[in-house]
Amino acid sequence: MRDEKFIHDSKTVLKFIQIYCNNKHQNILKEENLLNLTYRKKELHVNLAYNLCSECKKIFLYSYQKLQACPHEEKPRCRKCAKPCYEKHEWVKVAKIMKYSGMKQGLIKLTKLFTAKTL
Ligand SMILES: [Zn+2]
C-alpha cells in the first residue's frame, strides 16, 4: 500500500484503541509513548503520540506490526482476506475495540476500518 495509506491506517487504529482505553481503562495506569512510523524499512517522519495502558499498548503494537507486514498493494478487507494475518484471539480483541470505539463515535461505518478498500 502507499505510504499515505499506511500512515492513515496506523493513525486510525491508534485512534480507536485510544478511545477504547480512555473509556474502559480509566483506572489503569497509562504510559505516554511516541511511535516513529516506519514502513518498508523507511522512516516516514510521522510521530504518533499515545497514552495507553500496557494491555492496549500491546494490542496497538500488534496491529501496527500486522499493518506493516500487510503484503497487499491494495489492502483488502481483513475479514475477506485470503490469508488473514491476525491470530484468531487477537483478531477478536481488536474487532471488539473497533466496534466499541466506532459506536462511541457514532461512526459505525468506521468499524469497517480494517475492511475499507480506500480510507
Ligand atoms: Zn487500555
Short mmCIF file of C-alpha atoms in Angstrom, two decimals, residues 4 8 13-14 16 22 27 31 36 38 48 51 56-57 62-64 74 84 90 92 94 97 100 106 117:
data_model
loop_
_atom_site.label_atom_id
_atom_site.label_comp_id
_atom_site.label_asym_id
_atom_site.label_seq_id
_atom_site.Cartn_x
_atom_site.Cartn_y
_atom_site.Cartn_z
CA GLU A 4 -0.13 7.73 2.92
CA HIS A 8 -3.71 6.84 7.69
CA VAL A 13 -6.11 2.03 14.51
CA LEU A 14 -4.47 4.09 17.23
CA PHE A 16 -9.82 3.61 18.01
CA ASN A 22 -9.78 6.13 27.66
CA ASN A 27 -8.36 3.49 36.39
CA GLU A 31 2.06 5.42 29.86
CA ASN A 36 8.02 6.92 14.98
CA THR A 38 8.36 3.26 9.63
CA LEU A 48 2.15 9.07 16.74
CA ASN A 51 -1.29 7.19 26.11
CA CYS A 56 -3.93 -1.74 24.93
CA LYS A 57 -0.39 -0.82 24.02
CA TYR A 62 0.46 -5.90 17.38
CA SER A 63 -1.94 -4.27 14.93
CA TYR A 64 0.74 -1.89 13.81
CA GLU A 74 -4.49 -2.73 -2.42
CA PRO A 84 -5.60 -13.29 7.30
CA GLU A 90 -6.02 -11.24 18.73
CA VAL A 92 -11.38 -10.93 18.35
CA VAL A 94 -9.21 -5.85 18.02
CA ILE A 97 -12.28 -2.46 20.32
CA TYR A 100 -16.87 -0.19 20.75
CA GLY A 106 -21.35 7.38 16.30
CA LYS A 117 -10.56 -0.55 0.37
#
